[in-house]
PDB file of C-alpha atoms in Angstrom:
ATOM      1  CA  MET D 400     -19.633 -12.729   3.975  1.00 37.00           C
ATOM      2  CA  ASP D 401     -19.672 -11.606   1.155  1.00 39.00           C
ATOM      3  CA  ARG D 402     -16.655 -10.334   0.149  1.00 38.00           C
ATOM      4  CA  SER D 403     -16.637 -10.446  -3.824  1.00 35.00           C
ATOM      5  CA  HIS D 404     -16.176  -6.713  -4.507  1.00 34.00           C
ATOM      6  CA  ARG D 405     -12.799  -6.581  -2.751  1.00 36.00           C
ATOM      7  CA  ARG D 406      -9.596  -6.197  -3.771  1.00 39.00           C
ATOM      8  CA  VAL D 407      -6.057  -5.517  -1.693  1.00 43.00           C
ATOM      9  CA  LEU D 408      -2.467  -5.287  -3.115  1.00 43.00           C
ATOM     10  CA  TYR D 409       0.056  -5.918  -0.396  1.00 38.00           C
ATOM     11  CA  ASP D 410       3.815  -5.404   0.031  1.00 35.00           C
ATOM     12  CA  ARG D 411       6.682  -7.452   1.737  1.00 31.00           C
ATOM     13  CA  VAL D 412       5.046 -10.130   3.961  1.00 28.00           C
ATOM     14  CA  ARG D 413       5.165 -13.839   3.290  1.00 28.00           C
ATOM     15  CA  LEU D 414       2.141 -15.700   3.493  1.00 31.00           C
ATOM     16  CA  ARG D 415       1.478 -19.801   2.905  1.00 28.00           C
ATOM     17  CA  ALA D 416      -0.754 -20.925   0.253  1.00 28.00           C
ATOM     18  CA  ASN D 417      -3.193 -23.155   1.548  1.00 28.00           C
ATOM     19  CA  GLN D 418      -3.059 -22.653   4.994  1.00 31.00           C
ATOM     20  CA  HIS D 419      -6.417 -22.127   5.656  1.00 29.00           C
ATOM     21  CA  GLY D 420      -9.992 -22.982   3.953  1.00 29.00           C
ATOM     22  CA  ALA D 421     -11.530 -22.190   0.986  1.00 26.00           C
ATOM     23  CA  SER D 422     -10.981 -18.595  -0.251  1.00 27.00           C
ATOM     24  CA  LYS D 423     -13.723 -15.885  -0.277  1.00 28.00           C
ATOM     25  CA  ASP D 424     -13.171 -13.388  -2.155  1.00 33.00           C
ATOM     26  CA  CYS D 425     -10.311 -11.145  -1.515  1.00 35.00           C
ATOM     27  CA  CYS D 426      -6.309 -10.625  -2.400  1.00 39.00           C
ATOM     28  CA  LEU D 427      -3.467  -9.199  -0.804  1.00 41.00           C
ATOM     29  CA  ALA D 428      -0.125  -8.298  -3.234  1.00 42.00           C
ATOM     30  CA  LEU D 429       3.272  -7.516  -1.624  1.00 37.00           C
ATOM     31  CA  PRO D 430       6.005  -5.896  -3.623  1.00 36.00           C
ATOM     32  CA  SER D 431       9.718  -7.036  -2.723  1.00 34.00           C
ATOM     33  CA  ALA D 432      13.232  -7.428  -3.771  1.00 30.00           C
ATOM     34  CA  GLU D 433      12.873 -10.759  -5.035  1.00 30.00           C
ATOM     35  CA  ASN D 434      13.628 -11.878  -8.791  1.00 27.00           C
ATOM     36  CA  ASN D 435      11.119 -14.589  -9.011  1.00 28.00           C
ATOM     37  CA  LEU D 436       7.308 -15.324  -9.895  1.00 28.00           C
ATOM     38  CA  SER D 437       5.301 -17.921  -8.489  1.00 28.00           C
ATOM     39  CA  LEU D 438       1.703 -18.887  -8.815  1.00 28.00           C
ATOM     40  CA  ARG D 439      -0.170 -21.817  -7.003  1.00 27.00           C
ATOM     41  CA  HIS D 440       3.474 -22.843  -5.774  1.00 24.00           C
ATOM     42  CA  GLN D 441       4.974 -23.016  -9.362  1.00 25.00           C
ATOM     43  CA  GLU D 442       7.645 -20.984 -10.047  1.00 26.00           C
ATOM     44  CA  TRP D 443       8.025 -18.255 -12.978  1.00 25.00           C
ATOM     45  CA  THR D 444      10.946 -16.388 -14.373  1.00 27.00           C
ATOM     46  CA  LYS D 445      11.156 -12.827 -14.688  1.00 31.00           C
ATOM     47  CA  THR D 446      10.188 -11.737 -18.439  1.00 35.00           C
ATOM     48  CA  ALA D 447       9.243  -8.362 -20.025  1.00 35.00           C
ATOM     49  CA  THR D 448       5.592  -9.388 -19.816  1.00 39.00           C
ATOM     50  CA  GLY D 449       4.795  -8.801 -16.325  1.00 43.00           C
ATOM     51  CA  PRO D 450       6.472  -8.043 -13.112  1.00 44.00           C
ATOM     52  CA  PRO D 451       7.791 -10.771 -10.531  1.00 47.00           C
ATOM     53  CA  CYS D 452       5.695 -11.374  -8.173  1.00 49.00           C
ATOM     54  CA  ARG D 453       4.014 -14.568  -5.928  1.00 45.00           C
ATOM     55  CA  THR D 454       0.555 -14.853  -5.840  1.00 44.00           C
ATOM     56  CA  LEU D 455      -0.958 -17.095  -3.069  1.00 43.00           C
ATOM     57  CA  ARG D 456      -3.959 -17.907  -3.144  1.00 43.00           C
ATOM     58  CA  GLN D 457      -6.636 -20.688  -1.446  1.00 40.00           C
ATOM     59  CA  ASN D 458      -9.097 -22.138  -3.673  1.00 35.00           C
ATOM     60  CA  GLY D 459     -12.061 -20.190  -4.036  1.00 41.00           C
ATOM     61  CA  GLY D 460     -15.140 -19.734  -5.633  1.00 41.00           C
ATOM     62  CA  GLN D 461     -16.329 -16.161  -5.940  1.00 48.00           C
ATOM     63  CA  ALA D 462     -13.986 -13.421  -7.413  1.00 49.00           C
ATOM     64  CA  SER D 463     -11.812 -12.135  -4.712  1.00 47.00           C
ATOM     65  CA  SER D 464      -9.720  -9.040  -3.180  1.00 50.00           C
ATOM     66  CA  HIS D 465      -6.622  -7.744  -3.567  1.00 45.00           C
ATOM     67  CA  ASN D 466      -4.156  -5.873  -1.267  1.00 47.00           C
ATOM     68  CA  LEU D 467      -0.270  -4.423  -2.256  1.00 43.00           C
ATOM     69  CA  PHE D 468       2.464  -3.500   0.156  1.00 43.00           C
ATOM     70  CA  VAL D 469       5.338  -1.417   0.006  1.00 41.00           C
ATOM     71  CA  ARG D 470       8.748  -1.398   1.602  1.00 46.00           C
ATOM     72  CA  ARG D 471      11.561   0.332   3.527  1.00 51.00           C
ATOM     73  CA  GLY D 472      13.159   3.631   2.189  1.00 69.00           C
ATOM     74  CA  TRP D 473      13.352   2.273  -1.411  1.00 84.00           C
ATOM     75  CA  GLU D 474      16.383   0.252  -0.166  1.00 83.00           C
ATOM     76  CA  GLY D 475      15.760  -3.106   0.991  1.00 78.00           C
ATOM     77  CA  GLY D 476      12.562  -5.442   2.126  1.00 72.00           C
ATOM     78  CA  ALA D 477      11.111  -8.595   1.017  1.00 66.00           C
ATOM     79  CA  ARG D 478       7.817 -10.216   0.163  1.00 66.00           C
ATOM     80  CA  ASN D 479       9.135 -13.091   2.645  1.00 63.00           C
ATOM     81  CA  ASP D 480       9.802 -10.732   5.218  1.00 66.00           C
ATOM     82  CA  GLU D 481       8.140 -12.504   8.339  1.00 69.00           C
ATOM     83  CA  GLY D 482       7.711  -9.467  10.149  1.00 69.00           C
ATOM     84  CA  PHE D 483       3.858  -9.356   9.091  1.00 68.00           C
ATOM     85  CA  THR D 484       3.155 -13.164   8.144  1.00 72.00           C
ATOM     86  CA  THR D 485       0.233 -13.071  11.408  1.00 75.00           C
ATOM     87  CA  GLY D 486      -1.145  -9.740   9.838  1.00 74.00           C
ATOM     88  CA  LEU D 487      -1.614 -11.233   6.838  1.00 74.00           C
ATOM     89  CA  GLU D 488      -2.661 -14.372   7.757  1.00 78.00           C
ATOM     90  CA  HIS D 489      -5.761 -12.232   9.599  1.00 82.00           C
ATOM     91  CA  PHE D 490      -6.452 -11.329   5.994  1.00 78.00           C
ATOM     92  CA  THR D 491      -6.189 -15.071   4.026  1.00 75.00           C
ATOM     93  CA  SER D 492      -8.697 -16.231   7.127  1.00 80.00           C
ATOM     94  CA  LEU D 493     -10.956 -13.590   5.753  1.00 82.00           C
ATOM     95  CA  GLY D 494     -10.545 -15.226   1.993  1.00 74.00           C
ATOM     96  CA  TYR D 495      -8.114 -12.397   0.740  1.00 72.00           C
ATOM     97  CA  ASP D 496      -5.805 -13.734  -2.004  1.00 70.00           C
ATOM     98  CA  VAL D 497      -2.584 -12.388  -1.809  1.00 67.00           C
ATOM     99  CA  VAL D 498      -0.405 -11.117  -5.022  1.00 70.00           C
ATOM    100  CA  ALA D 499       3.568 -10.242  -4.032  1.00 64.00           C
ATOM    101  CA  LEU D 500       5.599  -8.340  -6.239  1.00 66.00           C
ATOM    102  CA  ASP D 501       8.961  -6.593  -6.899  1.00 69.00           C
ATOM    103  CA  TYR D 502       9.653  -3.633  -7.669  1.00 78.00           C
ATOM    104  CA  ARG D 503      12.897  -1.336  -8.388  1.00 87.00           C
ATOM    105  CA  LEU D 504      14.528  -0.142  -4.905  1.00 88.00           C
ATOM    106  CA  GLY D 505      15.766   3.051  -6.403  1.00 91.00           C
ATOM    107  CA  ILE D 506      17.605   4.185  -3.650  1.00 93.00           C
ATOM    108  CA  LYS D 507      19.817   1.340  -3.104  1.00 93.00           C
ATOM    109  CA  ILE D 508      20.213   1.655  -7.138  1.00 93.00           C
ATOM    110  CA  ALA D 509      21.304   4.935  -7.016  1.00 94.00           C
ATOM    111  CA  LYS D 510      24.088   4.486  -4.013  1.00 94.00           C
ATOM    112  CA  GLU D 511      25.394   1.520  -5.863  1.00 95.00           C
ATOM    113  CA  ARG D 512      26.042   3.357  -8.783  1.00 96.00           C
ATOM    114  CA  ASN D 513      27.414   6.569  -6.751  1.00 95.00           C
ATOM    115  CA  GLU D 514      24.541   8.494  -7.943  1.00 95.00           C
ATOM    116  CA  ILE D 515      23.260   9.923  -4.688  1.00 93.00           C
ATOM    117  CA  THR D 516      25.422  13.216  -3.306  1.00 94.00           C
ATOM    118  CA  PRO D 517      23.449  15.816  -0.802  1.00 92.00           C
ATOM    119  CA  ALA D 518      22.668  17.983  -3.532  1.00 94.00           C
ATOM    120  CA  ASN D 519      20.493  15.569  -5.641  1.00 95.00           C
ATOM    121  CA  GLY D 520      19.455  13.597  -2.809  1.00 93.00           C
ATOM    122  CA  THR D 521      15.635  14.837  -3.078  1.00 95.00           C
ATOM    123  CA  GLU D 522      15.418  14.173  -6.930  1.00 96.00           C
ATOM    124  CA  MET D 523      17.193  10.636  -6.293  1.00 95.00           C
ATOM    125  CA  TYR D 524      14.389  10.127  -3.663  1.00 95.00           C
ATOM    126  CA  LEU D 525      11.437  10.992  -6.238  1.00 96.00           C
ATOM    127  CA  ARG D 526      13.046   9.058  -9.191  1.00 96.00           C
ATOM    128  CA  ALA D 527      12.545   6.221  -6.584  1.00 95.00           C
ATOM    129  CA  ILE D 528       9.198   7.132  -6.288  1.00 95.00           C
ATOM    130  CA  GLN D 529       8.571   7.337  -9.867  1.00 96.00           C
ATOM    131  CA  TRP D 530      10.347   3.410 -10.365  1.00 94.00           C
ATOM    132  CA  SER D 531       8.448   2.239  -7.785  1.00 92.00           C
ATOM    133  CA  VAL D 532       5.191   3.087  -8.979  1.00 94.00           C
ATOM    134  CA  GLU D 533       5.650   2.284 -12.470  1.00 94.00           C
ATOM    135  CA  ASP D 534       6.532  -1.256 -11.444  1.00 91.00           C
ATOM    136  CA  LEU D 535       3.651  -0.954  -9.119  1.00 91.00           C
ATOM    137  CA  PHE D 536       1.183  -0.150 -12.235  1.00 94.00           C
ATOM    138  CA  ASP D 537       3.010  -2.734 -14.139  1.00 91.00           C
ATOM    139  CA  ALA D 538       2.373  -5.400 -11.464  1.00 88.00           C
ATOM    140  CA  THR D 539      -1.369  -4.316 -11.473  1.00 90.00           C
ATOM    141  CA  SER D 540      -1.487  -4.288 -15.055  1.00 92.00           C
ATOM    142  CA  PHE D 541      -0.136  -7.934 -14.879  1.00 88.00           C
ATOM    143  CA  VAL D 542      -2.598  -9.263 -12.230  1.00 86.00           C
ATOM    144  CA  LEU D 543      -5.539  -7.628 -14.579  1.00 90.00           C
ATOM    145  CA  LYS D 544      -4.283  -9.520 -17.441  1.00 90.00           C
ATOM    146  CA  HIS D 545      -4.742 -13.017 -15.271  1.00 86.00           C
ATOM    147  CA  ALA D 546      -7.884 -11.859 -13.181  1.00 85.00           C
ATOM    148  CA  ASP D 547     -10.222 -13.983 -14.964  1.00 88.00           C
ATOM    149  CA  ASP D 548      -8.073 -17.097 -14.460  1.00 86.00           C
ATOM    150  CA  TRP D 549      -7.100 -16.337 -10.822  1.00 80.00           C
ATOM    151  CA  ASN D 550     -10.960 -15.388 -10.145  1.00 81.00           C
ATOM    152  CA  ILE D 551     -10.289 -11.526  -9.222  1.00 81.00           C
ATOM    153  CA  ASP D 552     -12.743  -8.910  -9.240  1.00 84.00           C
ATOM    154  CA  LYS D 553     -10.896  -6.204 -11.333  1.00 88.00           C
ATOM    155  CA  ASP D 554     -12.967  -3.130  -9.659  1.00 89.00           C
ATOM    156  CA  GLN D 555     -11.933  -4.049  -6.052  1.00 86.00           C
ATOM    157  CA  ILE D 556      -8.002  -3.632  -6.320  1.00 88.00           C
ATOM    158  CA  VAL D 557      -6.978  -1.821  -3.148  1.00 88.00           C
ATOM    159  CA  LEU D 558      -3.257  -0.810  -2.349  1.00 90.00           C
ATOM    160  CA  MET D 559      -1.748  -0.907   1.037  1.00 87.00           C
ATOM    161  CA  GLY D 560       1.821  -0.046   2.158  1.00 86.00           C
ATOM    162  CA  GLY D 561       3.818   0.807   5.163  1.00 88.00           C
ATOM    163  CA  SER D 562       6.618   4.073   5.068  1.00 91.00           C
ATOM    164  CA  SER D 563       8.217   3.926   1.805  1.00 89.00           C
ATOM    165  CA  GLY D 564       5.358   1.514   0.738  1.00 87.00           C
ATOM    166  CA  ALA D 565       2.221   3.613   1.779  1.00 92.00           C
ATOM    167  CA  THR D 566       4.325   6.463   0.544  1.00 94.00           C
ATOM    168  CA  ASN D 567       4.304   4.503  -3.248  1.00 93.00           C
ATOM    169  CA  SER D 568       0.767   3.809  -2.678  1.00 93.00           C
ATOM    170  CA  LEU D 569      -0.275   7.332  -2.073  1.00 97.00           C
ATOM    171  CA  VAL D 570       1.805   8.320  -5.107  1.00 98.00           C
ATOM    172  CA  ALA D 571       0.563   5.936  -7.529  1.00 97.00           C
ATOM    173  CA  GLU D 572      -3.156   6.865  -6.500  1.00 98.00           C
ATOM    174  CA  TYR D 573      -2.209  10.854  -7.201  1.00 98.00           C
ATOM    175  CA  ASN D 574      -1.201   9.412 -10.802  1.00 98.00           C
ATOM    176  CA  VAL D 575      -4.366   7.706 -11.374  1.00 98.00           C
ATOM    177  CA  ALA D 576      -6.904  10.183  -9.790  1.00 98.00           C
ATOM    178  CA  ASN D 577      -5.137  12.516 -12.162  1.00 98.00           C
ATOM    179  CA  ALA D 578      -4.663  10.352 -15.340  1.00 98.00           C
ATOM    180  CA  THR D 579      -1.278  11.478 -15.781  1.00 98.00           C
ATOM    181  CA  GLU D 580       1.167  10.301 -18.851  1.00 98.00           C
ATOM    182  CA  LEU D 581       2.334   7.714 -15.888  1.00 98.00           C
ATOM    183  CA  ALA D 582      -0.775   5.966 -15.038  1.00 98.00           C
ATOM    184  CA  ARG D 583      -2.176   6.220 -18.854  1.00 97.00           C
ATOM    185  CA  THR D 584       1.115   4.481 -20.228  1.00 97.00           C
ATOM    186  CA  HIS D 585       1.047   1.619 -17.484  1.00 96.00           C
ATOM    187  CA  LEU D 586      -2.270   0.837 -16.667  1.00 97.00           C
ATOM    188  CA  PRO D 587      -5.539   0.112 -19.190  1.00 96.00           C
ATOM    189  CA  VAL D 588      -7.698   2.448 -19.902  1.00 96.00           C
ATOM    190  CA  GLY D 589     -10.035   3.496 -17.013  1.00 95.00           C
ATOM    191  CA  PHE D 590      -8.727   1.144 -14.065  1.00 96.00           C
ATOM    192  CA  LYS D 591      -9.216   2.476 -10.953  1.00 96.00           C
ATOM    193  CA  TYR D 592      -8.019   1.507  -7.541  1.00 95.00           C
ATOM    194  CA  ALA D 593     -10.990   0.707  -4.645  1.00 94.00           C
ATOM    195  CA  GLY D 594      -9.119   2.177  -2.174  1.00 94.00           C
ATOM    196  CA  VAL D 595      -5.850   2.892  -0.317  1.00 95.00           C
ATOM    197  CA  ILE D 596      -4.307   1.640   3.202  1.00 94.00           C
ATOM    198  CA  SER D 597      -1.349   3.797   4.403  1.00 96.00           C
ATOM    199  CA  MET D 598       1.028   3.048   7.372  1.00 94.00           C
ATOM    200  CA  ALA D 599       3.048   6.178   7.629  1.00 97.00           C
ATOM    201  CA  GLY D 600       2.892   7.363   4.223  1.00 96.00           C
ATOM    202  CA  ALA D 601       2.474  10.799   2.557  1.00 98.00           C
ATOM    203  CA  PHE D 602       1.960  12.273  -0.825  1.00 98.00           C
ATOM    204  CA  TRP D 603       5.289  13.141  -1.820  1.00 98.00           C
ATOM    205  CA  LEU D 604       5.543  15.416  -5.311  1.00 98.00           C
ATOM    206  CA  LYS D 605       7.731  17.391  -7.063  1.00 97.00           C
ATOM    207  CA  ALA D 606       8.192  21.086  -5.717  1.00 97.00           C
ATOM    208  CA  ASN D 607       5.505  23.301  -6.013  1.00 97.00           C
ATOM    209  CA  THR D 608       3.460  20.827  -6.651  1.00 98.00           C
ATOM    210  CA  PRO D 609      -0.108  21.227  -5.030  1.00 97.00           C
ATOM    211  CA  LEU D 610      -2.305  18.471  -3.919  1.00 98.00           C
ATOM    212  CA  ALA D 611      -4.948  18.699  -6.251  1.00 98.00           C
ATOM    213  CA  PHE D 612      -6.948  15.698  -8.383  1.00 98.00           C
ATOM    214  CA  LYS D 613      -8.626  15.687 -11.610  1.00 98.00           C
ATOM    215  CA  ASN D 614     -10.725  13.030 -10.724  1.00 97.00           C
ATOM    216  CA  GLN D 615     -12.468  11.552  -7.203  1.00 97.00           C
ATOM    217  CA  PRO D 616      -9.421   9.695  -5.610  1.00 98.00           C
ATOM    218  CA  ALA D 617      -9.948   6.272  -3.964  1.00 97.00           C
ATOM    219  CA  PRO D 618     -10.970   6.016  -0.039  1.00 98.00           C
ATOM    220  CA  ILE D 619      -8.004   6.357   1.760  1.00 98.00           C
ATOM    221  CA  MET D 620      -7.251   5.132   5.197  1.00 98.00           C
ATOM    222  CA  PHE D 621      -4.463   6.826   6.983  1.00 98.00           C
ATOM    223  CA  PHE D 622      -2.489   5.650  10.220  1.00 98.00           C
ATOM    224  CA  HIS D 623       0.393   7.926  10.807  1.00 98.00           C
ATOM    225  CA  GLY D 624       2.199   9.118  14.090  1.00 98.00           C
ATOM    226  CA  GLY D 625       2.334  12.797  15.121  1.00 98.00           C
ATOM    227  CA  LYS D 626       6.225  12.630  15.875  1.00 98.00           C
ATOM    228  CA  ASP D 627       7.110  10.713  13.019  1.00 97.00           C
ATOM    229  CA  GLN D 628      11.033  11.059  12.498  1.00 96.00           C
ATOM    230  CA  LEU D 629      10.329  10.300   8.704  1.00 95.00           C
ATOM    231  CA  VAL D 630       7.375  10.825   7.029  1.00 97.00           C
ATOM    232  CA  THR D 631       5.487  13.993   6.375  1.00 97.00           C
ATOM    233  CA  TYR D 632       2.722  13.790   9.034  1.00 98.00           C
ATOM    234  CA  ASP D 633       1.343  17.551   7.935  1.00 98.00           C
ATOM    235  CA  GLU D 634       2.298  19.228   4.900  1.00 98.00           C
ATOM    236  CA  VAL D 635       6.145  20.526   3.903  1.00 96.00           C
ATOM    237  CA  GLU D 636       7.435  22.932   1.105  1.00 95.00           C
ATOM    238  CA  GLY D 637      10.714  22.958   0.180  1.00 94.00           C
ATOM    239  CA  PRO D 638      12.666  21.107  -2.310  1.00 95.00           C
ATOM    240  CA  PHE D 639       9.582  18.655  -2.786  1.00 96.00           C
ATOM    241  CA  SER D 640       6.094  19.265  -1.953  1.00 97.00           C
ATOM    242  CA  GLY D 641       5.255  16.236   0.849  1.00 98.00           C
ATOM    243  CA  TYR D 642       1.517  16.096   2.225  1.00 98.00           C
ATOM    244  CA  GLY D 643       0.535  13.518   5.014  1.00 98.00           C
ATOM    245  CA  PRO D 644      -2.907  12.951   6.420  1.00 98.00           C
ATOM    246  CA  VAL D 645      -3.319  16.284   8.583  1.00 98.00           C
ATOM    247  CA  ALA D 646      -2.945  17.957   5.163  1.00 98.00           C
ATOM    248  CA  TYR D 647      -5.475  15.889   3.148  1.00 98.00           C
ATOM    249  CA  PHE D 648      -8.095  16.119   5.910  1.00 98.00           C
ATOM    250  CA  ARG D 649      -7.632  19.773   6.000  1.00 98.00           C
ATOM    251  CA  LYS D 650      -7.485  20.306   2.096  1.00 98.00           C
ATOM    252  CA  PHE D 651     -10.371  17.539   1.591  1.00 98.00           C
ATOM    253  CA  PRO D 652     -12.783  18.164   4.684  1.00 97.00           C
ATOM    254  CA  GLY D 653     -16.054  15.994   5.068  1.00 97.00           C
ATOM    255  CA  PRO D 654     -17.443  12.819   3.553  1.00 97.00           C
ATOM    256  CA  ASP D 655     -17.204  14.156  -0.133  1.00 97.00           C
ATOM    257  CA  TYR D 656     -13.882  12.388   0.087  1.00 98.00           C
ATOM    258  CA  PRO D 657     -14.280   9.226   1.702  1.00 98.00           C
ATOM    259  CA  LYS D 658     -11.249   8.379   4.213  1.00 98.00           C
ATOM    260  CA  TRP D 659     -10.514   7.033   7.736  1.00 98.00           C
ATOM    261  CA  PHE D 660      -7.453   8.451   9.559  1.00 98.00           C
ATOM    262  CA  VAL D 661      -6.320   6.754  12.953  1.00 98.00           C
ATOM    263  CA  ASP D 662      -4.291   9.993  14.435  1.00 98.00           C
ATOM    264  CA  TYR D 663      -1.657   9.115  16.998  1.00 98.00           C
ATOM    265  CA  PRO D 664      -0.246  12.445  18.026  1.00 98.00           C
ATOM    266  CA  GLN D 665       2.513  10.896  20.248  1.00 97.00           C
ATOM    267  CA  GLY D 666       3.209   8.098  17.894  1.00 98.00           C
ATOM    268  CA  ASP D 667       6.444   8.288  15.653  1.00 97.00           C
ATOM    269  CA  HIS D 668       7.321   5.755  12.754  1.00 96.00           C
ATOM    270  CA  ILE D 669       6.625   2.755  14.250  1.00 96.00           C
ATOM    271  CA  ILE D 670       3.392   3.203  13.335  1.00 97.00           C
ATOM    272  CA  ALA D 671       4.732   1.877   9.404  1.00 93.00           C
ATOM    273  CA  ALA D 672       4.001  -1.707  10.974  1.00 91.00           C
ATOM    274  CA  MET D 673       1.998  -1.423  14.164  1.00 94.00           C
ATOM    275  CA  PRO D 674      -1.674  -1.381  12.608  1.00 94.00           C
ATOM    276  CA  MET D 675      -0.532  -4.647  11.137  1.00 90.00           C
ATOM    277  CA  ILE D 676      -0.664  -6.154  14.592  1.00 91.00           C
ATOM    278  CA  ASP D 677      -3.211  -4.289  16.674  1.00 93.00           C
ATOM    279  CA  SER D 678      -5.335  -2.434  14.121  1.00 95.00           C
ATOM    280  CA  LEU D 679      -6.438  -5.300  11.657  1.00 94.00           C
ATOM    281  CA  ASN D 680     -10.097  -4.760  13.041  1.00 95.00           C
ATOM    282  CA  GLU D 681     -10.137  -1.091  11.563  1.00 97.00           C
ATOM    283  CA  MET D 682      -8.803  -2.036   8.231  1.00 95.00           C
ATOM    284  CA  ASP D 683     -11.770  -4.771   8.313  1.00 93.00           C
ATOM    285  CA  ALA D 684     -14.222  -2.217   8.936  1.00 96.00           C
ATOM    286  CA  PHE D 685     -12.671   0.449   6.226  1.00 96.00           C
ATOM    287  CA  LEU D 686     -12.634  -2.206   3.705  1.00 92.00           C
ATOM    288  CA  GLU D 687     -16.369  -3.485   4.428  1.00 92.00           C
ATOM    289  CA  LYS D 688     -17.894   0.133   4.743  1.00 96.00           C
ATOM    290  CA  LEU D 689     -15.805   2.750   2.449  1.00 97.00           C
ATOM    291  CA  VAL D 690     -14.781  -0.022  -0.180  1.00 92.00           C
ATOM    292  CA  LYS D 691     -16.981  -2.542  -0.371  1.00 91.00           C
ATOM    293  CA  GLU D 692     -20.114  -0.590   0.513  1.00 95.00           C
ATOM    294  CA  ARG D 693     -18.567   2.880  -0.634  1.00 96.00           C
ATOM    295  CA  GLN D 694     -20.097   4.751   2.009  1.00 98.00           C
ATOM    296  CA  GLN D 695     -19.546   8.650   1.883  1.00 98.00           C
ATOM    297  CA  VAL D 696     -18.135   9.211   5.331  1.00 98.00           C
ATOM    298  CA  SER D 697     -14.904  10.927   6.603  1.00 98.00           C
ATOM    299  CA  ILE D 698     -13.284   9.363  10.150  1.00 98.00           C
ATOM    300  CA  HIS D 699     -10.691  10.910  12.103  1.00 98.00           C
ATOM    301  CA  ALA D 700      -9.870   8.882  15.321  1.00 98.00           C
ATOM    302  CA  VAL D 701      -7.287  10.243  17.657  1.00 98.00           C
ATOM    303  CA  GLU D 702      -5.698   7.543  20.137  1.00 96.00           C
ATOM    304  CA  GLU D 703      -3.520   8.774  23.004  1.00 94.00           C
ATOM    305  CA  ASP D 704      -2.169   5.944  24.881  1.00 93.00           C
ATOM    306  CA  ARG D 705      -0.681   5.307  28.224  1.00 95.00           C
ATOM    307  CA  MET D 706       2.056   3.883  26.484  1.00 96.00           C
ATOM    308  CA  PRO D 707       2.750   5.729  23.517  1.00 97.00           C
ATOM    309  CA  LYS D 708       3.212   4.213  19.945  1.00 97.00           C
ATOM    310  CA  THR D 709       6.908   4.453  19.773  1.00 97.00           C
ATOM    311  CA  PHE D 710      10.309   3.099  19.149  1.00 96.00           C
ATOM    312  CA  ALA D 711      11.464   3.557  22.454  1.00 96.00           C
ATOM    313  CA  ASN D 712       8.463   1.471  23.708  1.00 97.00           C
ATOM    314  CA  ALA D 713       9.151  -0.920  20.808  1.00 94.00           C
ATOM    315  CA  ALA D 714      10.053  -3.790  23.400  1.00 93.00           C
ATOM    316  CA  ALA D 715       6.887  -3.539  25.051  1.00 94.00           C
ATOM    317  CA  LEU D 716       4.448  -3.198  21.789  1.00 93.00           C
ATOM    318  CA  LEU D 717       5.406  -5.786  19.679  1.00 86.00           C
ATOM    319  CA  PRO D 718       4.320  -9.464  19.965  1.00 82.00           C
ATOM    320  CA  LYS D 719       7.108 -11.680  22.057  1.00 78.00           C
ATOM    321  CA  PRO D 720       8.914 -14.196  19.857  1.00 72.00           C
TER     322      PRO D 720
END
């Protein structure tokens, strides 16, 4: 299958290079907390010219696709976390390359500096998101700089994340679609992501910021639970403006804004991880139809389960070690 028009960036999970056969044409990238860069088993130190990242690739011919994932509450997580290994191996088996990268953990840093207080907590979280998006943009620029050497299609980079990583990815797309100063400063002129996959993420913006776009946003795939304890499912206005998938579908109905929402009314924040276990086929379809083929469709799928996807049911839902 020709996947030469796909790209995905991912965060947080370890993959081993050269586990599978020759690559097709896609790539996954993962932000993490390690301070090194490895490419095809070569180790690089962090420098001012590029963010720390790990590129795990198969030997390929055609230009490949790319995916980026971001992690836990802006306090922790590592690109060698084994929790998503099986899911990412699914992508590499289809020919995706994987780039793993680091970003600053803003809340961890704020706590270490004793900066965060009950009064400024929202401000610290918004700063953490901005730092993460800035680092994500720098990592994207680093990948673009090496795209020809790595045989990566620059027009097919897809962001992917869970929880804080999903929020970072959505806010990154918000900045790109609105050509903000942050995007203009850290990304090449005219660059656009080809898609976003969000697992329990939301657009978290400064207070009184409407969810609006100057330019057409990339196709977005949302996975989200109606009982999510942490991340906005619909819409909230207060110390910050939060917009989840329900709000996105309400504000941008119809196929003019390509999107796909897998909706779990009974699900909670475990949806930040579950799709990498049981919804890989849906992700494949999103990448094929909305990213590669650029189909103009709007899909809202509602899943109700006899055993709801919640942390209370985690032992039964998650694969046995």
